[in-house]
Amino acid sequence: MGRRLTEFLTPSSSSKFRLSLVAALAVASLLLAAALLHPESPFFSLPLRLALSSRRPRIYDPTCDSRAVHRSYSANNYHRTPSPQPSPYLLAKLRDYESLHRRCGPLSESIDPTLNPREFRTDDCKFVVYSPSQGLGNRILGLSSTFLYALLTNRVLLVDFGPDMEDLFCEPFPNSTWYLPETFPFLFQLQTHRFRASYSYGNLLKKKEEEQNKGGKIDQDGDSSSSPALLQIFLQDKYNEYDKLFFKDENQGFVERVPWLVLIHDGYFIPCLFQMQSFRSELEKLFPDQETVFHHLVKYLFSPSNQAWGHITGFYEAYLAKAEQRIGFQIRVFEPKQTPFTAVMKQITSCTQKHRLILPQSDEVTLRNGTSKSILVASLSRKYYEEIDWMYGRRRRQATGIAVYQASHEGKQHSGDNSHNMKAWMDIYLLSTSDVLVTSSMSTFGYVAAGIAGVKPWIVMIPDPYHPRGADESACERAINLEPCFHFPPWFAYPDPPGTGGPVGRCEDVSWGLKLVGGHKTRR
């Protein structure tokens, strides 16, 4: 009775037992892995959680090499066009925000990691957490929009960056960090669909409508004790009619009482904020010139890290610095298999030739003056660089001094790849040093480059099999300002009648999109 198991095993049976045990353990491991990685499992985000837990502490770095150059509003060697000056009111508001971030941010004592998630509240600090999911251009637009919302609502902005965003930007806020702390009680569930099901504002509105049949409205009065500790605001392109009600003034009273918001969005929703009466007057004081909102935000928030700055300046000094004129081409084709290469090149060449963007009115002038020009091509594909190099570089280099360059060509977009995002950030910033900028329709990458540059781009209308354009449309159109387009606005945000006044109008490159237009009248 007290003998060990091995005493009952013969050599042959012992071997069989070991094999059976190994097989059983292997099967158990596979079943456990399948359970953990299932989307409905509460452990689905465990790999992300472990990756986040290994991050080294970050803090605002006063030695950020790019900050002085990037935030400069005067002409400099990198950006020759002087930037529009921010309003004194905006500068004062940013200083106030920096004080708030120091008082309530992750390095303060305001965030108590010992609290139960259901009791996770703060006394006098409110937060908005930005959680991205798409490409770098979208993330910069989404984070800029979220920061402006934080500025308007007196919230502290925190970012839920994963390892793929490692060391891209310097910390923007002095003596603090904008990274979501690892002790955040909801971090474990943040990347799972269960999080949206449990904490979504849109789902809450829908539930209230079903239960009370009151049109999806929530009691806007009441105190903070009757509101949830956290809400997820889902504003991605597939957001539903209930999610969109976030942009209704009457719903902001309830949202204001919630201490923690998690905002899921990768676009530029600022035009919708200008359409809300509760924010309009403050926005007009912050930005008297409503055509440079994004320019000021991107200058303030996104200074390249020292690692990124090393890549940027190395390429810039080697190939772009000595050129008398710098021309940037940003070419983004969303459906390369359905969009012929020749059709895209036809649009590009028609644009550059019609508007004389590369060669002057007479090629003889270029030959006589020997003007030096650098053309930078930013594209996932190398074939556009090779074609432009043949057209303007190799054929004319001896006579005109035109040289064509490409910093990277990744082939396709790699989501979740830090190396890919570093190259994308380098391309965006190098494009922003252009004197003439040619971008692609619907491309958030191009919106960001133009915003940093302070240069109104020529937008090439890339053929799109899913959204064909009319035959009478031109190959390209000059943007009326530096503002990006919000591609998926709610129906109630459109101006009425469209394009006839007010701060918001239709986009040049997306007929259904909205952008800030100031006093301009858009063509649609």
Coordinates of C-alpha atoms in Angstrom, one line a residue:
M1 CA 0.0 0.0 0.0
G2 CA 2.8 2.4 0.7
R3 CA 5.0 1.5 -2.2
R4 CA 5.9 4.1 -4.9
L5 CA 4.3 3.9 -8.3
T6 CA 7.7 2.9 -9.9
E7 CA 7.7 -0.3 -8.0
F8 CA 4.7 -1.6 -9.9
L9 CA 6.2 -0.8 -13.3
T10 CA 8.2 -3.1 -15.5
P11 CA 10.8 -1.6 -17.8
S12 CA 8.5 -1.9 -20.8
S13 CA 5.5 -0.5 -19.0
S14 CA 7.6 2.3 -17.5
S15 CA 8.6 3.4 -21.0
K16 CA 5.0 3.3 -22.2
F17 CA 3.9 5.3 -19.1
R18 CA 6.4 8.0 -19.8
L19 CA 5.3 8.2 -23.4
S20 CA 1.7 8.4 -22.4
L21 CA 2.5 11.1 -19.8
V22 CA 4.4 13.2 -22.3
A23 CA 1.5 12.9 -24.8
A24 CA -1.0 13.8 -22.1
L25 CA 1.0 16.9 -21.2
A26 CA 1.3 17.9 -24.8
V27 CA -2.4 17.7 -25.4
A28 CA -3.1 19.6 -22.1
S29 CA -0.7 22.3 -23.2
L30 CA -2.5 22.7 -26.6
L31 CA -5.9 22.8 -24.9
L32 CA -4.7 25.4 -22.4
A33 CA -3.2 27.6 -25.2
A34 CA -6.4 27.4 -27.2
A35 CA -8.4 28.5 -24.2
L36 CA -6.1 31.4 -23.3
L37 CA -6.0 32.7 -26.9
H38 CA -9.7 32.4 -27.6
P39 CA -11.1 35.9 -28.1
E40 CA -13.7 35.4 -25.4
S41 CA -11.1 34.3 -22.8
P42 CA -10.3 36.9 -20.1
F43 CA -6.7 35.9 -20.7
F44 CA -6.8 36.8 -24.4
S45 CA -4.7 40.0 -23.8
L46 CA -2.1 38.2 -21.6
P47 CA 0.7 38.5 -24.2
L48 CA 0.1 42.2 -24.5
R49 CA -0.1 42.6 -20.7
L50 CA 3.3 40.8 -20.3
A51 CA 4.8 43.0 -23.1
L52 CA 3.6 46.1 -21.4
S53 CA 4.8 45.0 -18.0
S54 CA 8.4 44.8 -19.3
R55 CA 8.4 48.4 -20.5
R56 CA 11.0 50.5 -18.9
P57 CA 9.8 53.7 -17.1
R58 CA 9.4 56.8 -19.3
I59 CA 9.5 60.4 -18.4
Y60 CA 9.8 63.7 -20.2
D61 CA 13.3 64.0 -21.5
P62 CA 14.7 67.6 -21.5
T63 CA 17.5 66.4 -23.8
C64 CA 15.1 65.5 -26.6
D65 CA 17.3 66.6 -29.6
S66 CA 14.4 67.3 -32.0
R67 CA 12.2 69.3 -29.7
A68 CA 13.6 72.8 -30.4
V69 CA 13.6 72.2 -34.1
H70 CA 10.2 70.6 -34.3
R71 CA 8.3 73.0 -32.2
S72 CA 10.0 76.1 -33.8
Y73 CA 7.5 78.5 -35.4
S74 CA 10.1 80.4 -37.4
A75 CA 11.7 79.3 -40.6
N76 CA 14.6 76.8 -40.1
N77 CA 16.8 74.6 -42.3
Y78 CA 14.4 71.7 -42.0
H79 CA 11.1 73.5 -42.6
R80 CA 11.6 76.6 -44.7
T81 CA 8.0 77.8 -44.5
P82 CA 7.4 79.9 -41.3
S83 CA 4.6 78.3 -39.3
P84 CA 1.5 80.3 -38.2
Q85 CA 1.9 81.5 -34.6
P86 CA -0.3 79.9 -31.9
S87 CA -2.7 82.1 -30.1
P88 CA -1.7 83.4 -26.6
Y89 CA -4.8 81.7 -25.3
L90 CA -3.7 78.3 -26.7
L91 CA -0.3 78.7 -25.2
A92 CA -1.7 79.5 -21.7
K93 CA -4.1 76.6 -22.0
L94 CA -1.2 74.2 -22.8
R95 CA 0.7 75.5 -19.7
D96 CA -2.4 74.9 -17.6
Y97 CA -2.7 71.4 -19.0
E98 CA 0.9 70.6 -18.2
S99 CA 0.3 71.5 -14.6
L100 CA -2.8 69.3 -14.5
H101 CA -0.8 66.4 -16.0
R102 CA 1.9 66.7 -13.4
R103 CA -0.7 66.8 -10.6
C104 CA -2.9 63.9 -11.9
G105 CA -0.6 61.9 -14.2
P106 CA 1.0 58.5 -13.7
L107 CA 4.0 59.9 -11.7
S108 CA 1.6 61.6 -9.2
E109 CA -0.2 60.0 -6.3
S110 CA -3.6 60.5 -7.9
I111 CA -3.8 57.0 -9.4
D112 CA -4.3 54.4 -6.6
P113 CA -3.3 51.0 -7.9
T114 CA -4.8 49.2 -4.9
L115 CA -8.4 50.0 -5.8
N116 CA -10.8 47.4 -7.0
P117 CA -11.7 48.0 -10.7
R118 CA -15.3 48.6 -9.9
E119 CA -14.3 51.3 -7.4
F120 CA -11.6 52.9 -9.5
R121 CA -12.3 56.6 -9.1
T122 CA -10.4 59.7 -8.4
D123 CA -11.4 62.8 -6.4
D124 CA -10.5 65.7 -8.6
C125 CA -8.8 64.1 -11.6
K126 CA -10.4 62.8 -14.8
F127 CA -8.8 60.9 -17.5
V128 CA -9.1 59.9 -21.2
V129 CA -7.1 56.9 -22.4
Y130 CA -6.3 56.7 -26.1
S131 CA -6.1 53.1 -27.4
P132 CA -5.0 52.8 -31.1
S133 CA -5.3 50.0 -33.6
Q134 CA -4.5 51.2 -37.2
G135 CA -1.5 52.6 -39.0
L136 CA 0.8 55.4 -37.8
G137 CA -0.8 58.2 -39.7
N138 CA -4.2 57.3 -38.3
R139 CA -2.8 57.0 -34.8
I140 CA -1.3 60.5 -34.9
L141 CA -4.6 61.9 -36.1
G142 CA -6.6 60.0 -33.5
L143 CA -4.2 61.0 -30.7
S144 CA -4.3 64.7 -31.7
S145 CA -8.1 64.6 -31.6
T146 CA -8.2 62.9 -28.2
F147 CA -5.7 65.4 -26.8
L148 CA -7.9 68.3 -27.9
Y149 CA -10.9 66.6 -26.3
A150 CA -8.9 66.3 -23.1
L151 CA -8.0 70.0 -23.3
L152 CA -11.6 70.9 -23.7
T153 CA -12.9 68.7 -20.9
N154 CA -10.1 69.2 -18.4
R155 CA -9.0 65.5 -18.6
V156 CA -5.6 64.0 -18.4
L157 CA -4.5 62.2 -21.6
L158 CA -2.9 58.8 -21.3
V159 CA -1.9 56.5 -24.1
D160 CA -2.1 52.7 -24.3
F161 CA 0.9 52.3 -26.7
G162 CA 2.1 48.7 -27.3
P163 CA 5.7 47.6 -28.2
D164 CA 5.1 48.6 -31.8
M165 CA 5.2 52.3 -30.8
E166 CA 8.4 52.0 -28.8
D167 CA 10.8 55.1 -29.0
L168 CA 9.0 56.9 -31.8
F169 CA 8.2 60.2 -29.9
C170 CA 9.7 62.2 -27.1
E171 CA 7.4 62.6 -24.1
P172 CA 5.4 65.8 -24.7
F173 CA 4.5 66.8 -21.1
P174 CA 7.3 68.2 -18.7
N175 CA 8.2 66.2 -15.6
S176 CA 5.6 63.4 -16.3
T177 CA 4.7 60.6 -18.8
W178 CA 1.7 60.1 -21.0
Y179 CA 1.9 56.3 -20.8
L180 CA -0.9 54.4 -19.2
P181 CA 0.4 52.9 -15.9
E182 CA 0.8 49.2 -15.7
T183 CA -1.3 49.2 -12.5
F184 CA -4.4 50.4 -14.5
P185 CA -7.1 47.9 -13.3
F186 CA -8.7 47.6 -16.8
L187 CA -5.5 47.1 -18.7
F188 CA -6.0 43.3 -18.6
Q189 CA -9.3 43.6 -20.5
L190 CA -8.5 46.6 -22.7
Q191 CA -7.7 44.8 -25.9
T192 CA -10.6 42.3 -25.8
H193 CA -14.0 42.6 -27.3
R194 CA -15.5 41.9 -23.9
F195 CA -14.3 45.3 -22.8
R196 CA -16.5 47.0 -25.4
A197 CA -19.5 44.8 -24.5
S198 CA -19.2 45.7 -20.8
Y199 CA -18.2 49.3 -20.9
S200 CA -19.3 50.8 -24.3
Y201 CA -21.1 54.1 -24.2
G202 CA -23.0 53.1 -27.3
N203 CA -24.1 49.8 -25.8
L204 CA -25.2 51.7 -22.7
L205 CA -27.4 54.0 -24.8
K206 CA -28.9 51.1 -26.6
K207 CA -29.7 49.2 -23.4
K208 CA -31.3 52.3 -21.9
E209 CA -33.4 52.7 -25.1
E210 CA -34.5 49.1 -24.9
E211 CA -35.3 49.2 -21.2
Q212 CA -37.0 52.6 -21.0
N213 CA -38.0 53.3 -24.6
K214 CA -36.8 56.9 -24.3
G215 CA -34.8 57.3 -27.5
G216 CA -31.5 56.2 -26.1
K217 CA -31.2 59.2 -23.7
I218 CA -29.4 59.0 -20.4
D219 CA -30.1 61.1 -17.4
Q220 CA -27.8 64.1 -17.8
D221 CA -28.3 65.4 -14.3
G222 CA -27.6 63.3 -11.2
D223 CA -24.2 63.1 -9.4
S224 CA -21.0 61.2 -10.2
S225 CA -21.9 58.4 -7.8
S226 CA -24.7 57.2 -10.1
S227 CA -22.4 57.1 -13.2
P228 CA -20.0 54.3 -14.0
A229 CA -16.3 54.5 -13.2
L230 CA -15.3 53.9 -16.8
L231 CA -16.8 54.2 -20.3
Q232 CA -15.4 53.1 -23.6
I233 CA -16.0 55.6 -26.4
F234 CA -15.9 53.6 -29.7
L235 CA -15.5 55.9 -32.7
Q236 CA -13.8 53.7 -35.3
D237 CA -15.1 53.6 -38.9
K238 CA -17.6 50.8 -38.1
Y239 CA -19.1 52.6 -35.2
N240 CA -22.9 52.4 -35.0
E241 CA -25.7 54.9 -34.6
Y242 CA -25.5 54.7 -30.8
D243 CA -21.8 55.2 -30.7
K244 CA -22.1 58.4 -32.9
L245 CA -24.4 60.0 -30.3
F246 CA -21.2 60.8 -28.4
F247 CA -21.0 63.9 -30.7
K248 CA -24.4 65.2 -29.5
D249 CA -24.2 68.1 -27.1
E250 CA -27.0 66.7 -24.9
N251 CA -25.0 63.5 -24.2
Q252 CA -21.9 65.2 -22.9
G253 CA -23.4 65.9 -19.4
F254 CA -23.4 62.2 -18.6
V255 CA -19.9 61.6 -20.1
E256 CA -18.5 64.5 -18.1
R257 CA -19.3 62.8 -14.8
V258 CA -17.4 59.6 -15.7
P259 CA -13.8 59.7 -14.3
W260 CA -12.2 57.3 -16.8
L261 CA -12.9 57.3 -20.6
V262 CA -11.2 54.9 -23.0
L263 CA -11.4 56.4 -26.5
I264 CA -11.0 53.9 -29.4
H265 CA -10.5 56.0 -32.6
D266 CA -7.9 56.3 -35.4
G267 CA -9.1 59.4 -37.3
Y268 CA -9.5 63.1 -37.1
F269 CA -12.8 63.8 -35.4
I270 CA -12.0 67.5 -34.5
P271 CA -14.5 68.8 -37.2
C272 CA -17.3 67.2 -35.1
L273 CA -16.1 69.0 -32.0
F274 CA -16.4 72.4 -33.8
Q275 CA -20.0 71.4 -34.7
M276 CA -20.9 71.0 -31.0
Q277 CA -22.2 74.2 -29.3
S278 CA -20.8 73.1 -25.9
F279 CA -17.3 73.4 -27.3
R280 CA -17.5 75.9 -30.1
S281 CA -16.8 79.2 -28.2
E282 CA -13.8 77.7 -26.4
L283 CA -12.4 76.3 -29.7
E284 CA -12.7 79.6 -31.4
K285 CA -10.6 81.2 -28.6
L286 CA -8.0 78.5 -28.8
F287 CA -7.8 78.6 -32.6
P288 CA -8.8 82.0 -34.1
D289 CA -7.4 80.6 -37.4
Q290 CA -9.4 77.4 -37.7
E291 CA -7.3 76.2 -40.7
T292 CA -4.2 75.4 -38.6
V293 CA -5.7 73.4 -35.7
F294 CA -3.9 70.2 -36.6
H295 CA -0.7 72.0 -37.4
H296 CA -0.5 73.4 -33.8
L297 CA -1.4 70.1 -32.2
V298 CA 1.0 68.0 -34.1
K299 CA 3.8 70.5 -33.5
Y300 CA 3.1 70.3 -29.8
L301 CA 2.6 66.6 -29.3
F302 CA 4.9 64.7 -31.7
S303 CA 8.7 65.4 -31.5
P304 CA 10.8 62.6 -32.9
S305 CA 12.7 60.6 -30.3
N306 CA 16.5 60.7 -30.3
Q307 CA 16.6 57.3 -32.1
A308 CA 14.1 58.5 -34.7
W309 CA 15.8 61.8 -35.0
G310 CA 19.1 60.1 -35.7
H311 CA 17.6 58.3 -38.7
I312 CA 15.8 61.4 -40.0
T313 CA 18.8 63.7 -39.8
G314 CA 21.2 61.1 -41.2
F315 CA 19.1 60.8 -44.4
Y316 CA 18.3 64.5 -44.6
E317 CA 21.9 65.6 -44.4
A318 CA 23.1 63.0 -46.9
Y319 CA 20.5 63.6 -49.6
L320 CA 18.1 66.6 -49.0
A321 CA 19.9 69.4 -47.1
K322 CA 21.8 71.0 -50.0
A323 CA 19.0 71.0 -52.5
E324 CA 17.7 74.5 -53.5
Q325 CA 14.2 73.0 -53.7
R326 CA 12.8 69.9 -52.1
I327 CA 9.8 68.1 -53.6
G328 CA 7.9 65.3 -51.7
F329 CA 5.8 62.6 -53.3
Q330 CA 3.6 60.5 -51.0
I331 CA 2.0 57.7 -52.9
R332 CA -0.6 55.5 -51.2
V333 CA -2.6 52.9 -53.1
F334 CA -5.1 51.1 -50.9
E335 CA -6.0 48.4 -53.4
P336 CA -2.9 47.7 -55.5
K337 CA -4.3 44.6 -57.1
Q338 CA -7.4 46.4 -58.4
T339 CA -5.6 49.7 -59.1
P340 CA -3.3 49.6 -62.2
F341 CA 0.2 51.1 -61.7
T342 CA -0.2 52.9 -65.1
A343 CA -3.4 54.6 -63.9
V344 CA -1.7 55.9 -60.8
M345 CA 1.3 57.2 -62.7
K346 CA -1.0 58.9 -65.2
Q347 CA -2.6 60.9 -62.4
I348 CA 0.7 61.8 -60.9
T349 CA 2.3 63.0 -64.2
S350 CA -0.8 64.9 -65.2
C351 CA -0.8 66.7 -61.9
T352 CA 2.9 67.6 -62.0
Q353 CA 2.9 68.7 -65.6
K354 CA -0.3 70.7 -65.5
H355 CA 0.8 72.7 -62.4
R356 CA 4.5 72.7 -63.3
L357 CA 5.4 71.3 -59.8
I358 CA 8.9 70.0 -60.8
L359 CA 10.0 71.8 -64.0
P360 CA 9.4 75.6 -64.5
Q361 CA 7.5 77.1 -67.4
S362 CA 10.5 76.6 -69.7
D363 CA 12.9 73.7 -69.4
E364 CA 15.6 76.0 -70.9
V365 CA 15.5 78.1 -67.7
T366 CA 16.3 75.0 -65.7
L367 CA 19.1 74.0 -68.0
R368 CA 20.7 77.5 -67.8
N369 CA 20.4 77.9 -64.1
G370 CA 21.3 74.4 -63.2
T371 CA 18.8 74.4 -60.4
S372 CA 19.4 71.6 -57.8
K373 CA 16.2 69.7 -56.8
S374 CA 15.8 66.7 -54.6
I375 CA 12.7 64.6 -55.0
L376 CA 11.7 62.3 -52.1
V377 CA 9.3 59.5 -52.9
A378 CA 7.5 57.9 -49.9
S379 CA 5.7 54.8 -50.9
L380 CA 5.3 51.2 -49.8
S381 CA 6.2 50.2 -53.3
R382 CA 9.6 50.7 -55.0
K383 CA 8.2 50.8 -58.5
Y384 CA 6.9 54.4 -58.1
Y385 CA 10.3 55.6 -57.1
E386 CA 11.9 53.8 -60.0
E387 CA 9.4 55.3 -62.5
I388 CA 9.8 58.9 -61.1
D389 CA 13.6 58.5 -61.0
W390 CA 13.6 57.5 -64.7
M391 CA 11.3 60.4 -65.6
Y392 CA 12.9 63.2 -63.7
G393 CA 16.2 61.9 -62.4
R394 CA 18.2 59.7 -64.7
R395 CA 16.9 61.4 -67.9
R396 CA 17.6 64.9 -66.7
R397 CA 20.2 64.7 -63.9
Q398 CA 23.1 65.9 -66.0
A399 CA 21.2 69.0 -67.2
T400 CA 19.0 70.0 -64.3
G401 CA 20.6 68.6 -61.1
I402 CA 17.4 66.7 -60.2
A403 CA 18.0 63.7 -57.9
V404 CA 15.3 61.2 -56.8
Y405 CA 15.4 59.3 -53.4
Q406 CA 13.4 56.9 -51.4
A407 CA 14.1 56.2 -47.7
S408 CA 12.2 53.0 -47.4
H409 CA 9.9 50.6 -49.3
E410 CA 8.2 48.1 -47.1
G411 CA 6.0 46.5 -49.8
K412 CA 2.9 46.5 -47.6
Q413 CA 1.8 47.9 -44.3
H414 CA 2.9 45.8 -41.3
S415 CA 0.6 46.4 -38.3
G416 CA 2.1 45.9 -34.9
D417 CA 5.7 46.2 -36.2
N418 CA 8.0 48.7 -34.4
S419 CA 10.6 48.7 -37.1
H420 CA 7.9 49.5 -39.7
N421 CA 6.5 52.3 -37.6
M422 CA 9.9 53.8 -37.2
K423 CA 10.4 53.8 -40.9
A424 CA 7.0 55.3 -41.4
W425 CA 7.7 58.1 -38.9
M426 CA 11.0 58.8 -40.7
D427 CA 9.2 59.0 -44.0
I428 CA 6.5 61.3 -42.6
Y429 CA 9.0 63.7 -41.1
L430 CA 11.3 63.7 -44.2
L431 CA 8.3 64.5 -46.4
S432 CA 7.5 67.4 -44.0
T433 CA 10.7 69.1 -45.0
S434 CA 9.5 69.5 -48.6
D435 CA 8.9 72.9 -50.2
V436 CA 6.4 71.3 -52.6
L437 CA 4.3 68.4 -51.3
V438 CA 2.2 66.0 -53.5
T439 CA 0.1 63.6 -51.4
S440 CA -2.5 60.9 -52.1
S441 CA -6.3 61.1 -51.7
M442 CA -7.7 59.6 -48.5
S443 CA -4.2 59.1 -47.0
T444 CA -3.8 59.9 -43.4
F445 CA 0.0 59.6 -43.9
G446 CA -0.1 62.5 -46.3
Y447 CA -2.3 64.5 -43.9
V448 CA 0.2 64.3 -41.2
A449 CA 3.2 65.2 -43.4
A450 CA 1.4 68.3 -44.6
G451 CA 0.4 69.3 -41.1
I452 CA 3.9 69.2 -39.8
A453 CA 5.3 70.9 -42.9
G454 CA 2.9 73.8 -42.8
V455 CA 2.6 73.4 -46.6
K456 CA -0.7 73.0 -48.4
P457 CA -0.3 69.9 -50.5
W458 CA -1.4 69.0 -54.0
I459 CA -3.7 66.0 -53.5
V460 CA -3.5 63.4 -56.3
M461 CA -6.8 61.7 -56.8
I462 CA -5.7 58.0 -56.7
P463 CA -8.0 55.7 -58.7
D464 CA -10.2 53.7 -56.4
P465 CA -12.2 50.7 -57.7
Y466 CA -14.6 51.0 -54.8
H467 CA -15.2 54.8 -55.0
P468 CA -14.8 55.7 -58.7
R469 CA -14.6 59.3 -59.5
G470 CA -16.2 61.1 -62.4
A471 CA -14.4 61.6 -65.7
D472 CA -14.5 65.4 -65.3
E473 CA -12.5 65.4 -62.1
S474 CA -8.9 66.7 -62.3
A475 CA -5.8 64.6 -61.6
C476 CA -5.1 66.6 -58.5
E477 CA -6.4 69.5 -56.4
R478 CA -4.6 71.9 -54.1
A479 CA -5.8 71.6 -50.5
I480 CA -7.4 74.8 -49.2
N481 CA -5.5 74.5 -45.9
L482 CA -3.5 72.2 -43.6
E483 CA -6.5 70.4 -42.0
P484 CA -7.0 66.6 -42.4
C485 CA -10.2 65.1 -43.4
F486 CA -12.5 63.2 -41.1
H487 CA -13.5 60.2 -43.2
F488 CA -16.5 58.8 -41.3
P489 CA -18.5 61.6 -39.6
P490 CA -22.0 61.1 -38.2
W491 CA -24.8 62.3 -40.5
F492 CA -25.9 65.0 -38.1
A493 CA -22.5 66.7 -38.2
Y494 CA -22.8 67.8 -41.9
P495 CA -23.2 71.5 -42.5
D496 CA -26.6 72.6 -43.8
P497 CA -26.6 73.6 -46.6
P498 CA -23.2 71.9 -47.3
G499 CA -20.2 74.0 -48.0
T500 CA -21.8 77.5 -47.7
G501 CA -20.2 78.8 -44.5
G502 CA -19.3 78.0 -40.9
P503 CA -16.1 76.2 -39.7
V504 CA -16.8 72.8 -41.4
G505 CA -17.1 71.8 -45.0
R506 CA -16.5 68.9 -47.4
C507 CA -13.1 67.5 -48.1
E508 CA -11.2 67.9 -51.4
D509 CA -10.4 64.2 -51.6
V510 CA -13.3 62.4 -49.9
S511 CA -16.8 63.6 -51.0
W512 CA -18.5 62.2 -47.9
G513 CA -15.8 63.5 -45.4
L514 CA -15.7 66.7 -43.3
K515 CA -12.8 69.1 -42.6
L516 CA -12.3 72.5 -41.0
V517 CA -12.5 75.1 -43.7
G518 CA -12.6 78.4 -41.9
G519 CA -14.0 81.0 -44.2
H520 CA -13.5 79.0 -47.4
K521 CA -16.4 77.6 -49.4
T522 CA -15.7 74.0 -50.5
R523 CA -16.6 72.8 -54.0
R524 CA -19.1 70.2 -52.9

